[in-house]
Amino acid sequence: MREIPLARPLLDEREEELVLEVLRSGRLSLGPTIDRFEELLAERIGAPYVAAVSSGTAGLHLLAHIAGLGPGDEAITSPISFASSANCFIFGGATPVFADVDPRTLNLDPAAVEAAVTPRTKALVAVDMFGYPCELDELRAICERHALVLIEDAAEALGAEYKGRPIGSHGPSGVFGFYPNKQLATGEGGVVFTHSEEEWRLVRSLRNQGRDYEGGGWFHHVRVGWNYRWTDVQAAIGIAQLEKLDRLLALRSEVAARYDALLDGSGIEPLCPDDVDHRRSWFVYVVKVPEGVDRDRVMERLRAEGIGTADYVPCVHLQPYMRETYGFREGTCPVAEAAAARTLALPFYPQLEQEDQQRVAGALRAAL
Ligand SMILES: *Cc1c(COP(=O)(O)O)cnc(C)c1O
């Protein structure tokens, strides 16, 4: 039986052509291909400044570092996310606080965020989960009221739109990620987007061992930094992906719409639809199994049929290291925990064929 993978990037001759150009140029890092990618992406998302880094996590870490998050500080984030949304400030010694999510969108519930603010709260890492824009204006108002730094983890949301404008264009600083399952895939990589020239300069210095961009040589370090550099080889893949991003996003939407139709009436609950303020960029096709159904057994049945699936996503605060270090337990975020126990991801990528989707839908219906 042929395997249907969970995710798969769509790469073609254009990536090969641009990668070959970089290889032949000999400029593998700190070269012009990265600059070009940054300019093109900035234009695409409507952000004045973009700085490429080695991963989405690296970008979040630099933003948390610039926000000055350290021991004694609390930062609020979502339990329905990838671990990086919390790890980015744990690296510097800040304490994670998890606010519950809205059961419909699975993004942070602004009322829960407001309730989680304490005198020690210094930042909010808001996540555009599964490519669906978070309640940015309400969250921003909370941050302004309590003088918190707002960081947007948009790693899953390249191409999404909030209130008619792309994620990245609204003001808060944030990141996108380019791991192979993301909308734009380069292997590893990510960017920080910002509307502050000063922050952009800092990110460029911090990603490059604290070197000074204003002058000074290779062995001139003006601050402690990291090696969070990207490579020009990855940037070449990124430019080729960016050139066809509209097509990639349209194909993803079509695949999602086909699943919606195939699974209509099956009892599963799909992710929430768009509305006037929120336009999802399709990242994964996650479904919620009906109450009382054993989600893990459904996943076993799918795997037995050669169908890729995963438990997207377990709550971050219930991960072993979170329980051990901070003592989080079940009941911390009941809405998130209830949703996470019932959700799973189905195979999802731009070139996924209708026949394969029919096989997936058939197997899921049978498993239910
Ligand atoms: C993928 C992802 C990240 C991390 O990106 P990497 O490039 O893998 O480091 C962070 N947050 C969310 C929500 C993600 O999905």
Coordinates of C-alpha atoms and ligand atoms in Angstrom, one line a residue:
M1 CA 0.0 0.0 0.0
R2 CA 1.4 3.4 -1.0
E3 CA 2.1 5.7 1.9
I4 CA 0.5 9.1 2.0
P5 CA 2.8 11.4 4.0
L6 CA 1.7 14.0 6.4
A7 CA 3.5 16.9 4.7
R8 CA 5.7 17.4 1.6
P9 CA 7.3 20.5 0.1
L10 CA 6.6 21.3 -3.5
L11 CA 10.0 21.9 -5.2
D12 CA 10.8 22.0 -8.9
E13 CA 13.4 23.1 -11.4
R14 CA 13.3 26.7 -10.3
E15 CA 14.7 25.8 -6.8
E16 CA 17.4 23.7 -8.5
E17 CA 18.3 26.5 -10.9
L18 CA 18.7 29.2 -8.1
V19 CA 20.5 26.8 -5.8
L20 CA 23.0 26.0 -8.6
E21 CA 23.6 29.7 -9.1
V22 CA 24.5 30.2 -5.5
L23 CA 26.7 27.1 -5.5
R24 CA 28.5 28.4 -8.6
S25 CA 28.9 31.9 -7.0
G26 CA 30.7 30.6 -4.0
R27 CA 28.8 32.9 -1.7
L28 CA 27.2 30.4 0.7
S29 CA 26.6 32.7 3.7
L30 CA 26.2 36.5 4.3
G31 CA 25.7 36.9 0.6
P32 CA 23.4 38.8 -1.7
T33 CA 20.8 36.0 -2.1
I34 CA 19.8 36.5 1.5
D35 CA 19.5 40.3 1.1
R36 CA 17.3 39.7 -2.0
F37 CA 15.1 37.2 -0.2
E38 CA 14.6 39.6 2.7
E39 CA 13.6 42.4 0.3
L40 CA 11.2 40.3 -1.6
L41 CA 9.5 38.9 1.6
A42 CA 9.3 42.4 3.2
E43 CA 7.5 43.6 0.1
R44 CA 5.2 40.6 0.1
I45 CA 4.1 40.9 3.7
G46 CA 4.0 44.7 3.9
A47 CA 6.7 45.0 6.6
P48 CA 9.4 47.6 6.2
Y49 CA 12.1 45.4 7.7
V50 CA 12.8 41.6 7.5
A51 CA 15.9 39.8 8.8
A52 CA 16.5 36.1 7.9
V53 CA 17.6 33.8 10.6
S54 CA 18.5 30.1 10.9
S55 CA 15.0 29.1 12.2
G56 CA 11.7 30.5 13.4
T57 CA 12.8 29.5 16.9
A58 CA 16.0 31.6 16.6
G59 CA 13.9 34.6 15.5
L60 CA 11.6 34.3 18.4
H61 CA 14.6 33.9 20.8
L62 CA 16.1 37.1 19.4
L63 CA 12.8 39.0 19.8
A64 CA 12.5 37.8 23.4
H65 CA 16.1 38.7 24.1
I66 CA 15.6 42.2 22.7
A67 CA 12.4 42.6 24.9
G68 CA 14.8 42.0 27.8
L69 CA 12.9 39.0 29.2
G70 CA 14.9 37.4 32.0
P71 CA 14.7 35.9 35.5
G72 CA 11.8 37.2 37.5
D73 CA 9.8 38.2 34.4
E74 CA 6.6 36.4 33.3
A75 CA 5.5 36.1 29.7
I76 CA 2.1 34.9 28.5
T77 CA 1.6 32.6 25.6
S78 CA -0.7 30.0 24.2
P79 CA -0.8 26.3 25.2
I80 CA -2.0 25.4 21.7
S81 CA 1.3 26.0 19.9
F82 CA 4.7 24.6 19.2
A83 CA 7.1 24.6 22.2
S84 CA 9.1 27.5 20.7
S85 CA 6.4 30.1 21.6
A86 CA 7.3 29.5 25.3
N87 CA 10.9 28.3 24.9
C88 CA 11.9 31.6 23.3
F89 CA 11.7 33.4 26.6
I90 CA 12.5 30.5 28.8
F91 CA 16.0 30.5 27.2
G92 CA 16.7 33.8 29.0
G93 CA 15.2 32.7 32.3
A94 CA 11.7 34.2 32.1
T95 CA 8.7 32.2 33.5
P96 CA 5.9 30.9 31.2
V97 CA 2.3 31.6 31.9
F98 CA -0.3 30.0 29.7
A99 CA -3.6 31.6 28.9
D100 CA -6.5 29.6 27.6
V101 CA -7.7 29.6 24.0
D102 CA -10.9 30.4 22.2
P103 CA -12.6 27.0 21.5
R104 CA -13.5 28.1 18.0
T105 CA -10.3 29.6 16.7
L106 CA -7.8 27.7 19.0
N107 CA -6.0 31.0 19.3
L108 CA -5.5 33.0 22.6
D109 CA -8.7 34.2 24.2
P110 CA -8.1 37.9 24.9
A111 CA -10.1 37.7 28.1
A112 CA -7.9 34.9 29.4
V113 CA -4.8 36.8 28.5
E114 CA -6.1 39.9 30.4
A115 CA -6.8 37.6 33.4
A116 CA -3.3 36.1 33.3
V117 CA -1.5 39.5 33.6
T118 CA 0.3 40.1 36.9
P119 CA 2.7 42.8 38.0
R120 CA 5.6 40.6 36.8
T121 CA 4.2 40.1 33.3
K122 CA 6.5 41.7 30.7
A123 CA 5.5 40.2 27.3
L124 CA 2.9 38.3 25.3
V125 CA 3.8 35.8 22.6
A126 CA 0.7 35.6 20.5
V127 CA 0.4 32.7 18.0
D128 CA -1.4 32.6 14.7
M129 CA -2.1 28.9 15.1
F130 CA -2.7 26.6 12.1
G131 CA -2.4 29.8 10.0
Y132 CA -5.4 31.5 11.5
P133 CA -4.8 35.1 12.5
C134 CA -5.0 35.8 16.3
E135 CA -7.1 38.6 17.7
L136 CA -4.3 41.1 17.1
D137 CA -6.0 44.4 17.9
E138 CA -7.5 43.2 21.1
L139 CA -4.2 41.6 22.2
R140 CA -2.4 44.7 21.3
A141 CA -4.7 46.9 23.3
I142 CA -4.1 44.6 26.4
C143 CA -0.4 44.9 25.8
E144 CA -0.6 48.7 25.6
R145 CA -2.7 48.9 28.8
H146 CA -0.2 46.8 30.8
A147 CA 3.0 48.0 29.0
L148 CA 3.8 44.5 27.7
V149 CA 5.9 43.7 24.7
L150 CA 3.9 41.9 22.0
I151 CA 5.7 39.3 19.9
E152 CA 3.8 37.6 17.1
D153 CA 4.6 33.9 16.5
A154 CA 3.4 33.8 12.9
A155 CA 5.5 30.7 12.0
E156 CA 2.5 28.9 10.6
A157 CA 0.8 31.9 9.0
L158 CA 2.7 33.2 6.0
G159 CA 0.1 34.6 3.6
A160 CA -2.7 34.9 6.2
E161 CA -4.6 38.2 6.4
Y162 CA -6.0 40.1 9.4
K163 CA -8.5 42.9 8.7
G164 CA -7.7 42.8 5.0
R165 CA -3.9 43.2 5.4
P166 CA -1.2 40.6 5.5
I167 CA 0.2 39.2 8.8
G168 CA 3.5 41.1 9.1
S169 CA 2.1 44.5 8.1
H170 CA 0.2 45.4 11.3
G171 CA 3.0 46.7 13.5
P172 CA 4.0 44.1 16.1
S173 CA 7.3 42.3 15.5
G174 CA 7.1 38.6 14.8
V175 CA 8.5 35.6 12.9
F176 CA 7.7 33.2 10.1
G177 CA 9.3 29.8 9.8
F178 CA 10.4 27.8 6.8
Y179 CA 10.7 24.2 8.0
P180 CA 9.7 21.7 5.2
N181 CA 6.1 21.5 6.3
K182 CA 5.5 25.2 6.3
Q183 CA 3.8 27.2 3.5
L184 CA 7.3 28.3 2.3
A185 CA 9.8 25.6 2.7
T186 CA 13.6 25.9 2.7
G187 CA 14.7 23.0 4.9
E188 CA 15.5 25.2 7.9
G189 CA 15.1 28.9 8.3
G190 CA 12.9 31.8 9.4
V191 CA 12.6 35.5 9.4
V192 CA 12.0 38.3 11.9
F193 CA 9.7 41.0 10.6
T194 CA 9.7 44.4 12.3
H195 CA 8.5 47.9 11.8
S196 CA 11.5 49.3 13.8
E197 CA 14.7 50.0 12.0
E198 CA 16.6 49.9 15.3
E199 CA 15.2 46.5 16.1
W200 CA 16.1 45.2 12.6
R201 CA 19.7 46.4 13.0
L202 CA 19.9 44.6 16.4
V203 CA 18.5 41.4 15.0
R204 CA 21.1 41.6 12.2
S205 CA 23.9 42.0 14.8
L206 CA 22.6 39.4 17.2
R207 CA 22.1 36.7 14.5
N208 CA 25.8 37.3 13.5
Q209 CA 27.7 36.9 16.8
G210 CA 27.0 40.4 17.9
R211 CA 29.1 41.9 15.1
D212 CA 28.5 45.6 14.4
Y213 CA 26.8 46.4 11.1
E214 CA 27.7 50.0 11.3
G215 CA 31.4 49.2 10.9
G216 CA 34.1 47.2 12.4
G217 CA 35.5 43.9 11.1
W218 CA 35.0 40.2 11.4
F219 CA 36.6 40.2 14.9
H220 CA 34.7 43.2 16.2
H221 CA 31.9 42.2 18.6
V222 CA 29.9 45.0 20.2
R223 CA 27.5 42.7 22.1
V224 CA 27.0 39.0 22.9
G225 CA 25.3 37.4 20.0
W226 CA 24.5 34.0 18.5
N227 CA 25.2 32.2 15.3
Y228 CA 21.7 32.3 14.0
R229 CA 22.7 33.0 10.4
W230 CA 20.9 31.6 7.5
T231 CA 22.7 30.4 4.3
D232 CA 22.4 31.7 0.8
V233 CA 21.6 28.2 -0.4
Q234 CA 18.5 28.2 1.7
A235 CA 17.7 31.8 0.6
A236 CA 17.9 30.6 -3.0
I237 CA 15.2 27.9 -2.3
G238 CA 13.3 30.6 -0.5
I239 CA 13.2 32.9 -3.5
A240 CA 12.0 30.1 -5.8
Q241 CA 9.3 29.3 -3.2
L242 CA 8.3 33.0 -2.9
E243 CA 8.0 33.3 -6.7
K244 CA 5.3 30.6 -6.6
L245 CA 3.8 31.4 -3.2
D246 CA 0.5 32.5 -4.5
R247 CA 0.1 29.2 -6.4
L248 CA 1.2 27.2 -3.3
L249 CA -1.3 29.0 -1.1
A250 CA -4.1 28.5 -3.7
L251 CA -3.3 24.8 -4.0
R252 CA -3.4 24.4 -0.2
S253 CA -6.8 26.2 -0.1
E254 CA -8.1 23.8 -2.8
V255 CA -6.9 20.8 -0.9
A256 CA -8.6 22.0 2.3
A257 CA -11.9 22.7 0.4
R258 CA -11.8 19.2 -1.1
Y259 CA -11.3 17.7 2.4
D260 CA -14.2 19.8 3.7
A261 CA -16.5 18.4 1.0
L262 CA -15.2 14.8 1.4
L263 CA -15.7 14.9 5.2
D264 CA -19.0 16.7 5.2
G265 CA -21.4 14.7 7.4
S266 CA -18.7 12.4 8.9
G267 CA -19.1 13.9 12.4
I268 CA -15.6 15.4 12.4
E269 CA -15.3 19.1 13.1
P270 CA -12.9 21.0 10.7
L271 CA -10.9 24.1 11.6
C272 CA -13.0 27.3 11.8
P273 CA -13.9 29.1 8.6
D274 CA -12.6 32.5 7.6
D275 CA -14.6 35.6 8.5
V276 CA -14.4 39.2 7.4
D277 CA -11.4 40.0 9.7
H278 CA -9.6 36.7 9.5
R279 CA -8.3 34.9 6.4
R280 CA -6.4 31.7 7.1
S281 CA -3.3 30.7 5.3
W282 CA -3.7 26.9 5.1
F283 CA -0.9 25.2 7.0
V284 CA -2.2 21.9 8.2
Y285 CA -5.6 20.2 7.9
V286 CA -6.6 19.5 11.5
V287 CA -9.9 17.9 12.5
K288 CA -11.6 17.3 15.8
V289 CA -13.0 13.8 16.2
P290 CA -16.5 13.6 17.8
E291 CA -16.7 13.6 21.6
G292 CA -16.3 10.1 23.0
V293 CA -14.3 8.8 20.0
D294 CA -10.8 7.5 20.9
R295 CA -8.6 9.9 18.9
D296 CA -5.4 7.8 19.4
R297 CA -7.1 4.7 18.0
V298 CA -8.3 6.6 15.0
M299 CA -4.7 7.7 14.4
E300 CA -3.6 4.0 14.7
R301 CA -6.1 3.0 12.2
L302 CA -5.0 5.7 9.7
R303 CA -1.4 4.7 10.1
A304 CA -2.3 1.0 9.5
E305 CA -3.7 2.2 6.2
G306 CA -0.4 3.9 5.3
I307 CA -1.9 7.4 6.0
G308 CA 0.3 10.0 7.7
T309 CA -1.3 11.6 10.8
A310 CA -0.2 13.3 14.0
D311 CA -1.7 14.5 17.2
Y312 CA -1.6 18.3 16.2
V313 CA -1.0 19.6 18.8
P314 CA -0.6 18.5 22.4
C315 CA -0.7 21.3 25.0
V316 CA 2.7 22.8 25.5
H317 CA 2.2 23.3 29.3
L318 CA 1.6 19.5 29.7
Q319 CA 5.0 18.5 28.1
P320 CA 7.2 16.6 30.5
Y321 CA 9.7 19.4 31.0
M322 CA 7.0 21.9 31.6
R323 CA 5.4 19.7 34.3
E324 CA 8.7 19.0 36.0
T325 CA 10.1 22.6 35.9
Y326 CA 6.9 24.6 36.5
G327 CA 4.5 22.1 37.9
F328 CA 1.8 22.6 35.3
R329 CA -1.0 20.1 35.5
E330 CA -4.3 19.2 33.7
G331 CA -6.8 21.9 34.4
T332 CA -4.5 24.9 33.8
C333 CA -6.1 25.6 30.4
P334 CA -9.3 23.4 30.2
V335 CA -10.5 24.7 26.8
A336 CA -7.1 24.0 25.2
E337 CA -6.8 20.6 26.9
A338 CA -10.2 19.5 25.7
A339 CA -9.5 20.5 22.1
A340 CA -6.0 19.0 22.1
A341 CA -7.4 15.6 23.2
R342 CA -9.6 15.4 20.2
T343 CA -7.6 16.9 17.3
L344 CA -5.4 15.2 14.7
A345 CA -3.8 16.3 11.4
L346 CA -4.4 14.6 8.1
P347 CA -2.0 14.5 5.1
F348 CA -1.8 18.0 3.7
Y349 CA 0.4 19.6 1.0
P350 CA -0.1 21.5 -2.2
Q351 CA 0.3 18.6 -4.6
L352 CA -1.9 16.2 -2.6
E353 CA -4.1 14.5 -5.2
Q354 CA -7.9 14.2 -5.0
E355 CA -7.7 10.3 -5.2
D356 CA -5.4 10.3 -2.2
Q357 CA -7.7 12.6 -0.3
Q358 CA -10.6 10.2 -1.1
R359 CA -8.5 7.4 0.4
V360 CA -7.8 9.5 3.5
A361 CA -11.5 10.5 3.9
G362 CA -12.6 6.9 3.4
A363 CA -10.2 5.6 6.0
L364 CA -11.1 8.3 8.5
R365 CA -14.9 7.6 8.1
A366 CA -14.2 3.9 8.6
A367 CA -12.1 4.5 11.7
L368 CA -14.8 6.7 13.2
Ligands
LIG1 C1 7.2 25.8 13.2 C2 6.9 26.7 14.4 C3 7.9 27.4 15.1 C4 9.3 27.1 15.0 O1 9.9 27.2 13.8 P1 11.3 26.5 13.5 O2 11.7 27.1 12.2 O3 11.0 25.0 13.4 O4 12.2 26.8 14.6 C5 7.5 28.2 16.1 N1 6.2 28.4 16.4 C6 5.2 27.7 15.7 C7 3.8 28.0 16.1 C8 5.5 26.8 14.7 O5 4.6 26.1 14.1

